[in-house]
mmCIF file of C-alpha atoms and ligand atoms in Angstrom:
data_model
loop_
_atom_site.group_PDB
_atom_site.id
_atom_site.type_symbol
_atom_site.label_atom_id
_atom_site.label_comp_id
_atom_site.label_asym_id
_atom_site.label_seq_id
_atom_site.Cartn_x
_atom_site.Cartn_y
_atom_site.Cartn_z
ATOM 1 C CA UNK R 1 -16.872 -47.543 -47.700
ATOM 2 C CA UNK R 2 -20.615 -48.213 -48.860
ATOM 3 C CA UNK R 3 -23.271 -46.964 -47.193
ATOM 4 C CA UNK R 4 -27.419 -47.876 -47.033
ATOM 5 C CA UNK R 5 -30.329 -45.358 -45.698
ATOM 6 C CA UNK R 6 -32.960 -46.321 -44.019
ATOM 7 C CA UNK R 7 -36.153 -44.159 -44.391
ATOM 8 C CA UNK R 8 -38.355 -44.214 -41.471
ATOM 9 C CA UNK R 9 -41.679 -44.086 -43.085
ATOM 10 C CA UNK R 10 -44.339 -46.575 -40.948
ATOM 11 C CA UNK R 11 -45.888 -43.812 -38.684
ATOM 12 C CA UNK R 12 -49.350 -43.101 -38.926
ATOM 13 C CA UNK R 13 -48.876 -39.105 -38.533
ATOM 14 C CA UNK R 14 -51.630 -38.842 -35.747
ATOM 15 C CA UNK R 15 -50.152 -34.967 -35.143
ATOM 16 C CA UNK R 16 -50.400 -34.102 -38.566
ATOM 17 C CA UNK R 17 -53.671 -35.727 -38.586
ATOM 18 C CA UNK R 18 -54.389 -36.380 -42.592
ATOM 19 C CA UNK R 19 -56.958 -39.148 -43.562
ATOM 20 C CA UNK R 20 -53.090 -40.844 -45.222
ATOM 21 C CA UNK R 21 -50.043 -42.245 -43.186
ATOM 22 C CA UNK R 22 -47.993 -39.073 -42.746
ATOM 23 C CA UNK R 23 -44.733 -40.136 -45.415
ATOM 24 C CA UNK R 24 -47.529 -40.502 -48.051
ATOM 25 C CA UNK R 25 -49.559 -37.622 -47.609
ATOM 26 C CA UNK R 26 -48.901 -35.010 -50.506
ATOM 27 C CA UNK R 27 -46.586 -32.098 -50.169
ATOM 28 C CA UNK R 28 -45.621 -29.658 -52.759
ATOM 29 C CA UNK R 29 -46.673 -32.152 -55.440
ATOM 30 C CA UNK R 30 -45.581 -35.182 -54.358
ATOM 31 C CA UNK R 31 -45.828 -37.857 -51.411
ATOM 32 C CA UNK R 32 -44.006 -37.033 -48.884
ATOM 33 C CA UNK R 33 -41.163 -39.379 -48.713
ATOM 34 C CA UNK R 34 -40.453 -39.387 -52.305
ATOM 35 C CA UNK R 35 -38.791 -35.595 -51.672
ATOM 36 C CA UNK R 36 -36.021 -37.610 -49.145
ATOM 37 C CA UNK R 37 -36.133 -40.626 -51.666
ATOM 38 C CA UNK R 38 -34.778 -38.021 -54.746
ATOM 39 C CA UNK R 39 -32.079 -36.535 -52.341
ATOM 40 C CA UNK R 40 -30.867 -40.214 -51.529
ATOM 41 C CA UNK R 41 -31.239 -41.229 -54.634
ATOM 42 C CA UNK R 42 -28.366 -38.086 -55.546
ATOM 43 C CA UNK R 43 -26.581 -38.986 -52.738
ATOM 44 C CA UNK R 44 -23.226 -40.315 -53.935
ATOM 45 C CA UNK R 45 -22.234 -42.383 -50.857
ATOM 46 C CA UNK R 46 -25.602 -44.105 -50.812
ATOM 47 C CA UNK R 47 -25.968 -47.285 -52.309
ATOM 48 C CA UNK R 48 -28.994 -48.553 -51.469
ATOM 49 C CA UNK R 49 -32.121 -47.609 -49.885
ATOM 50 C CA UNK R 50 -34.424 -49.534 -47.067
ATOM 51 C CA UNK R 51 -38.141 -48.055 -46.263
ATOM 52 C CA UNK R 52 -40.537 -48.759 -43.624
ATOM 53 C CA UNK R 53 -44.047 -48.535 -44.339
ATOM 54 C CA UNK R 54 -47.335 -48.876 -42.632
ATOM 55 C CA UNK R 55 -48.806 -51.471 -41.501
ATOM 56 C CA UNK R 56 -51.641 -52.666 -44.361
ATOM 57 C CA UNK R 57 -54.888 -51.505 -43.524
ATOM 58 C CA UNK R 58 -53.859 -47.903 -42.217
ATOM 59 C CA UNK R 59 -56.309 -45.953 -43.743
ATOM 60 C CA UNK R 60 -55.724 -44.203 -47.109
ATOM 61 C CA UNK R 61 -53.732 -45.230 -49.683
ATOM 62 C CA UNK R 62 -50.341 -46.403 -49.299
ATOM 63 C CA UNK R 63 -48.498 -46.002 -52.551
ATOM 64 C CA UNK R 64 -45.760 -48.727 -53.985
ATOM 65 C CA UNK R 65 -41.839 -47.264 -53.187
ATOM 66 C CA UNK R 66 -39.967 -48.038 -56.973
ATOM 67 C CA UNK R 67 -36.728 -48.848 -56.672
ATOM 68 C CA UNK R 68 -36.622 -49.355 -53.019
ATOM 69 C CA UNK R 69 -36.779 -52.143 -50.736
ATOM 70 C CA UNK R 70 -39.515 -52.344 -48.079
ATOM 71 C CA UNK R 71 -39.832 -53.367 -44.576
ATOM 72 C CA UNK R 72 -43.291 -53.708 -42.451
ATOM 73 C CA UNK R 73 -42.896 -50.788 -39.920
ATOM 74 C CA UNK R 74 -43.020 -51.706 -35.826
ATOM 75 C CA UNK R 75 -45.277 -50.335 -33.411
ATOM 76 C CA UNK R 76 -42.470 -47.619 -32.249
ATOM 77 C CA UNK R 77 -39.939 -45.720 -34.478
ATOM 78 C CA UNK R 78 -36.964 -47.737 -33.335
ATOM 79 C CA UNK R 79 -38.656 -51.030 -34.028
ATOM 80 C CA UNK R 80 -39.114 -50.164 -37.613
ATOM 81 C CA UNK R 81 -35.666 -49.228 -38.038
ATOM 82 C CA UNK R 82 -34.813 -52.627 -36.495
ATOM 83 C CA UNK R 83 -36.694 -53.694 -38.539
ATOM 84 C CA UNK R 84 -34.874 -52.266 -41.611
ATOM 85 C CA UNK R 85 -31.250 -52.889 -39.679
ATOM 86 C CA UNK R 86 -31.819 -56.838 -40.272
ATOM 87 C CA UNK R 87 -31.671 -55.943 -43.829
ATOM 88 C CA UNK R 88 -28.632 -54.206 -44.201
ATOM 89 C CA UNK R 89 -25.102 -55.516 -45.257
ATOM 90 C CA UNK R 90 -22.975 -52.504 -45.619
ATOM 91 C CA UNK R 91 -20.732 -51.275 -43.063
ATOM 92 C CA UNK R 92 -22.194 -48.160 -42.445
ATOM 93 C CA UNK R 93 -25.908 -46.866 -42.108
ATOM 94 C CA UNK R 94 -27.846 -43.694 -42.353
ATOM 95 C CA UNK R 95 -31.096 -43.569 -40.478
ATOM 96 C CA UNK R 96 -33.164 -40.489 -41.753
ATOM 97 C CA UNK R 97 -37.422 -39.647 -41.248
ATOM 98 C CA UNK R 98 -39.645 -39.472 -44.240
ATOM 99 C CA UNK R 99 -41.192 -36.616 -42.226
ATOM 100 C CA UNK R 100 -37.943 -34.329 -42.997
ATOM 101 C CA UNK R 101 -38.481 -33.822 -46.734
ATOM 102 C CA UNK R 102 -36.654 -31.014 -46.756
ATOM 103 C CA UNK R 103 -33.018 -33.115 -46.688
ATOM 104 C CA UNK R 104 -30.569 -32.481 -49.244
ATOM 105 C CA UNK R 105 -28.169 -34.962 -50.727
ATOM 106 C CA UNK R 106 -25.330 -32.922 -49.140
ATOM 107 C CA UNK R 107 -26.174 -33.480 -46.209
ATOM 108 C CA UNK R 108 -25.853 -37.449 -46.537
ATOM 109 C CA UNK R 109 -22.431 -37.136 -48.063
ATOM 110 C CA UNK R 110 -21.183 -34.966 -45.554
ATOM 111 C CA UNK R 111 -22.456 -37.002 -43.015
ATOM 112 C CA UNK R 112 -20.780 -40.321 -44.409
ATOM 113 C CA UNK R 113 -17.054 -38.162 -44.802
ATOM 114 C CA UNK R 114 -17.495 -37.730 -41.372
ATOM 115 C CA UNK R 115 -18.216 -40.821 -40.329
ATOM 116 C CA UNK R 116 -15.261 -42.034 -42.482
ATOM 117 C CA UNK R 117 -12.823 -39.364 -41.517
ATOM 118 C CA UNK R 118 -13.031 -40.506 -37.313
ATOM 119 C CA UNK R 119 -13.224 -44.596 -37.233
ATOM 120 C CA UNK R 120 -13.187 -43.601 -33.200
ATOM 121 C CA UNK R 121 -17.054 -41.734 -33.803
ATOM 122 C CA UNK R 122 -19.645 -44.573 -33.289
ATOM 123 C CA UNK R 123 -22.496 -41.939 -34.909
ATOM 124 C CA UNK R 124 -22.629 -38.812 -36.808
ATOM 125 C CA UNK R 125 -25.564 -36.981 -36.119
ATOM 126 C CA UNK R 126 -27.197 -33.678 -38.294
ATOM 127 C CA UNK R 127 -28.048 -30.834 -35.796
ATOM 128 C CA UNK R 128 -28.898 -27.034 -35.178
ATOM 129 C CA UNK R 129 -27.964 -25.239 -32.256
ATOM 130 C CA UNK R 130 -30.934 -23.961 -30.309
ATOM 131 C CA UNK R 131 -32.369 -20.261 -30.502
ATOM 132 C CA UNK R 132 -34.922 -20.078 -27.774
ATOM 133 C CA UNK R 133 -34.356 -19.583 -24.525
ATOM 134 C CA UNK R 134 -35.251 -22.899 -23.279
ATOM 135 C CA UNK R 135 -35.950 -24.393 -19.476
ATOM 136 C CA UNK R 136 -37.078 -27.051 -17.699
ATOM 137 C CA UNK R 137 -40.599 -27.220 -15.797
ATOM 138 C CA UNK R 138 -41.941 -29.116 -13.445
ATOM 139 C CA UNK R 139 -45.731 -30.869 -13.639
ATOM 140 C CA UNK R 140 -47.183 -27.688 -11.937
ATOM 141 C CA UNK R 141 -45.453 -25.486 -14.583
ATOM 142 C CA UNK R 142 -43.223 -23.915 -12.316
ATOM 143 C CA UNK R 143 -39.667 -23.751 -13.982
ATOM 144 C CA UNK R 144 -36.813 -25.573 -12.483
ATOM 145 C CA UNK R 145 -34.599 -24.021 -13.844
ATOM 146 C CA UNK R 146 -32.995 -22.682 -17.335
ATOM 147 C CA UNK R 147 -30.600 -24.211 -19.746
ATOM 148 C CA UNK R 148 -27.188 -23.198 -20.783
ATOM 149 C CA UNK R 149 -28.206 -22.354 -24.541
ATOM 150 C CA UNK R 150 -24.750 -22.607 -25.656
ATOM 151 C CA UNK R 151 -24.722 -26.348 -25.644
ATOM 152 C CA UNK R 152 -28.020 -27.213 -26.416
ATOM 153 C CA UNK R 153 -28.608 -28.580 -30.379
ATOM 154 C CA UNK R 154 -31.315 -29.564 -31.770
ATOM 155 C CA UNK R 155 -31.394 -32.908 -33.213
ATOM 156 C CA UNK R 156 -32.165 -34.188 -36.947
ATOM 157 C CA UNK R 157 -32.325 -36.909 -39.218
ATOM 158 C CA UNK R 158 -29.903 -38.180 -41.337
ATOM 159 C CA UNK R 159 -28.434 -40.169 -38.494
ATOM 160 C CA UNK R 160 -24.984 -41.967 -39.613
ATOM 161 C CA UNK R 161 -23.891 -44.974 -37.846
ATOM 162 C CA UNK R 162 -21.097 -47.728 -38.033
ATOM 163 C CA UNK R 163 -23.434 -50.427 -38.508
ATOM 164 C CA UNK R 164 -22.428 -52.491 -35.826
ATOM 165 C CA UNK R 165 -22.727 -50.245 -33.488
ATOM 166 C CA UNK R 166 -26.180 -49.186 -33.919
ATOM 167 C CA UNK R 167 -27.018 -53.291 -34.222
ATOM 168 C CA UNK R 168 -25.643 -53.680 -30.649
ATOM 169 C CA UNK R 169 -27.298 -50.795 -29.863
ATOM 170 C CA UNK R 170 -30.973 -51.711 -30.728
ATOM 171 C CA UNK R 171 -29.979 -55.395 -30.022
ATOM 172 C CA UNK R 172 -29.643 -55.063 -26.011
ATOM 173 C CA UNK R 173 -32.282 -52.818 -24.886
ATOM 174 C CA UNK R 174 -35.780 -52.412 -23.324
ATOM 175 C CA UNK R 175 -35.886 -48.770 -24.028
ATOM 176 C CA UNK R 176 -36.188 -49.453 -27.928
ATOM 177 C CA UNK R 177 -40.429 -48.308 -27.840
ATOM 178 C CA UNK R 178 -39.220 -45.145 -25.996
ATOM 179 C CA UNK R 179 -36.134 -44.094 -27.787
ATOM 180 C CA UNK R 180 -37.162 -40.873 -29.517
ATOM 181 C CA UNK R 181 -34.080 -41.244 -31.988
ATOM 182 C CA UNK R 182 -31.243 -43.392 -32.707
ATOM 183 C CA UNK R 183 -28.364 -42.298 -31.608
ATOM 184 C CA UNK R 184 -29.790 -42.053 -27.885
ATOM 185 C CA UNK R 185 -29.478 -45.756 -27.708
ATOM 186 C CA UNK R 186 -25.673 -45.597 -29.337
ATOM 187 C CA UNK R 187 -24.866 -43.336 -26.487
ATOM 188 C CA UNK R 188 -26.385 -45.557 -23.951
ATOM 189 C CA UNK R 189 -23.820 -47.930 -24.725
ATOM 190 C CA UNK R 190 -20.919 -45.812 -24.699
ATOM 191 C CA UNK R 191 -20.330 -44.932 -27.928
ATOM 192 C CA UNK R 192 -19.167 -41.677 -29.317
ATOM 193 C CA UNK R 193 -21.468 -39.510 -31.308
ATOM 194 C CA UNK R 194 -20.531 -36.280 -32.669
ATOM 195 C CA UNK R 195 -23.183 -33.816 -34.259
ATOM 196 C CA UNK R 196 -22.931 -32.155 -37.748
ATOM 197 C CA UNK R 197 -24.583 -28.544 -38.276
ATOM 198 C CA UNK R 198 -26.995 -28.644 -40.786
ATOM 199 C CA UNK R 199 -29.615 -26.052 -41.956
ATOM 200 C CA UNK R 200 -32.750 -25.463 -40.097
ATOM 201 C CA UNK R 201 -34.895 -25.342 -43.269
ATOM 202 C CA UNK R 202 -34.014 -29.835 -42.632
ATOM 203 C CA UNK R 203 -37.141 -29.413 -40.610
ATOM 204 C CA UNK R 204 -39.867 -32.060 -39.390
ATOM 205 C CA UNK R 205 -43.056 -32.133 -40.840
ATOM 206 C CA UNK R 206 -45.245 -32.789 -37.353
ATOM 207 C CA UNK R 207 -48.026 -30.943 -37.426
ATOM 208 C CA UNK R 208 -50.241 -28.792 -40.103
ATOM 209 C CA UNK R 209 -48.182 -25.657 -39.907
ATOM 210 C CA UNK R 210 -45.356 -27.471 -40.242
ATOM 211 C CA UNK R 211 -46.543 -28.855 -43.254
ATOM 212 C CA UNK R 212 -47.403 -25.320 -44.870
ATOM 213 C CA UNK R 213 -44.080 -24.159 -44.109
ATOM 214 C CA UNK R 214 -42.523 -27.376 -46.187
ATOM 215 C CA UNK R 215 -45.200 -26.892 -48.896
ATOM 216 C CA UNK R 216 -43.652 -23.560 -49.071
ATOM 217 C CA UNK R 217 -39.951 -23.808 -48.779
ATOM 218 C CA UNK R 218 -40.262 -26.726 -51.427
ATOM 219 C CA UNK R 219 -42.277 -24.925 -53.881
ATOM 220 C CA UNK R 220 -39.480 -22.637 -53.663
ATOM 221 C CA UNK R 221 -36.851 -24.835 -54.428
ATOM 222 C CA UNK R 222 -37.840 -26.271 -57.470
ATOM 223 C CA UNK R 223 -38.557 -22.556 -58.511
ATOM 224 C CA UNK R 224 -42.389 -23.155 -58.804
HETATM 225 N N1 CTP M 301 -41.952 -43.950 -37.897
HETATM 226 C C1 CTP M 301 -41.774 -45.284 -38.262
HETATM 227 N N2 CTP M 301 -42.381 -46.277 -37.514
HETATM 228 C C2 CTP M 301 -43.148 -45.974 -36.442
HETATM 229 C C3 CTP M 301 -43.323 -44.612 -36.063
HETATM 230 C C4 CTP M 301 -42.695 -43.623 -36.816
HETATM 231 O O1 CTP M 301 -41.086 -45.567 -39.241
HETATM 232 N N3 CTP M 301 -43.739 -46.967 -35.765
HETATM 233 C C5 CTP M 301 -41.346 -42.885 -38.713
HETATM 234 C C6 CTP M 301 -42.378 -41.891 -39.250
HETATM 235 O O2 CTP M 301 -42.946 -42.373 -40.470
HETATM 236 C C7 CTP M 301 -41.572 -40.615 -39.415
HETATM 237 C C8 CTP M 301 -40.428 -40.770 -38.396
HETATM 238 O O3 CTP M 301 -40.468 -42.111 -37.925
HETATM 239 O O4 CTP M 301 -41.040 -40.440 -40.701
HETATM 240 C C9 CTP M 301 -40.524 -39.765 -37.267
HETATM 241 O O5 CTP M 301 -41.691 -40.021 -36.496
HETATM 242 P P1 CTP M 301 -42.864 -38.955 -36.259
HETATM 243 O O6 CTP M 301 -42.504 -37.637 -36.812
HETATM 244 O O7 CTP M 301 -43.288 -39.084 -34.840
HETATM 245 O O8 CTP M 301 -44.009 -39.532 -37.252
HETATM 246 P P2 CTP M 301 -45.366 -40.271 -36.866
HETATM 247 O O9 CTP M 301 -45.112 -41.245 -35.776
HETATM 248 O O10 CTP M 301 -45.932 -40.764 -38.140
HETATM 249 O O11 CTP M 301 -46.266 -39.045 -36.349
HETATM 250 P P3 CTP M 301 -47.128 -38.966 -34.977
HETATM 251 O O12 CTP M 301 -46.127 -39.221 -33.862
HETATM 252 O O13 CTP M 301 -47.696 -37.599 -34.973
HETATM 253 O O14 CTP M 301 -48.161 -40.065 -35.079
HETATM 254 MG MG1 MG M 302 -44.450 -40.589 -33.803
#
């Protein structure tokens, strides 16, 4: 079974707030997205590779992907992977953000086993289990009440899919602008979606600090 990844690189990055689209802002010595480009790239179940990018005219510099195939981004996250779906032909697809640079090939391939090993699961998703306490709260911050940590997880990119499934899934619904990640709309439909554990160092790149911490993890990686 052959697999394609989509990279999710078309947001402008307003949180991070660099004078460059977030994916190509530099980080540890690259642009961003070219750290989850070299761990698809290794990734032996990937075959091919689909980015978004921004729309021309977002200021900055938007540099040319080698290798890849590009799609014009949409004015929401899930309309840019649309966007990308149209393009794909293999039977199963791995959504994962340019803003988790962090990613290891690994991770891919384990996801795609997965994926392989249950033809029932509709999605594979990567995921950490939450730490902090968490709650919900009301407009007037009052809390409503708190969680059961125990089966709350955090959820990442690379998301694996059956293709078809996430095509009917972005296909039939209104909710694609405020979908906040793929998999929501696969379970809107019914489908089964399992998560995988993966490492919390597979963290997004959102806002400054966030990008200090990647800066630093990465630099330690390659052993600079
Ligand atoms: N993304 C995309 N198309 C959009 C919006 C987001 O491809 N219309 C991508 C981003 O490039 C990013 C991923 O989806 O890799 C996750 O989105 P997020 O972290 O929210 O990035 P931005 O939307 O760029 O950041 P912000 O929300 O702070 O503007
Ligand atoms: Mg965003």
């Amino acid at each position: 079974v052959s697999a394609t990844a989509i990279l999710a690189a078309a947001g402008s990055g307003e949180r991070l707030g660099a004078d460059a689209p977030k994916a190509f802002v530099e980080l540890a010595g690259r642009p961003m997205l070219e750290w989850s480009l070299a761990a698809i790239e290794a990734a032996r179940s990937i075959e091919e590779v689909i980015v978004t990018m921004p729309p021309n005219g977002t200021t900055g510099t938007v540099p040319s992907v080698p290798g890849a195939t590009t799609v014009a981004g949409g004015p929401s996250r899930s309309e840019s992977v649309a966007n990308a779906l149209a393009r794909v032909e293999t039977e199963l697809v791995l959504v994962h953000d340019a803003a988790r640079p962090l990613v290891t090939p690994e991770l891919f391939d384990a996801i795609v086993a997965e994926l392989e090993a249950d033809p029932e699961a509709a999605g594979v998703i990567a995921a950490t289990p939450v730490v902090d306490t968490t709650k919900e709260v009301l407009r007037d911050r009052e809390v409503h009440r708190t969680l059961d940590r125990s089966s709350l997880w955090s959820i990442q990119t690379p998301q694996g899919f059956r293709t078809e499934a996430l095509r009917a899934a972005l296909d039939s619904t209104e909710l694609l602008a405020l979908a906040s990640d793929d998999a929501m709309l696969v379970e809107r439909m019914g489908g089964r979606v399992l998560v995988h554990e993966a490492s919390p160092e597979n963290l997004k790149v959102t806002t400054p600090l966030d990008l200090r911490v990647a800066t630093e993890l990465l630099r330690g990686r390659s052993g600079s």
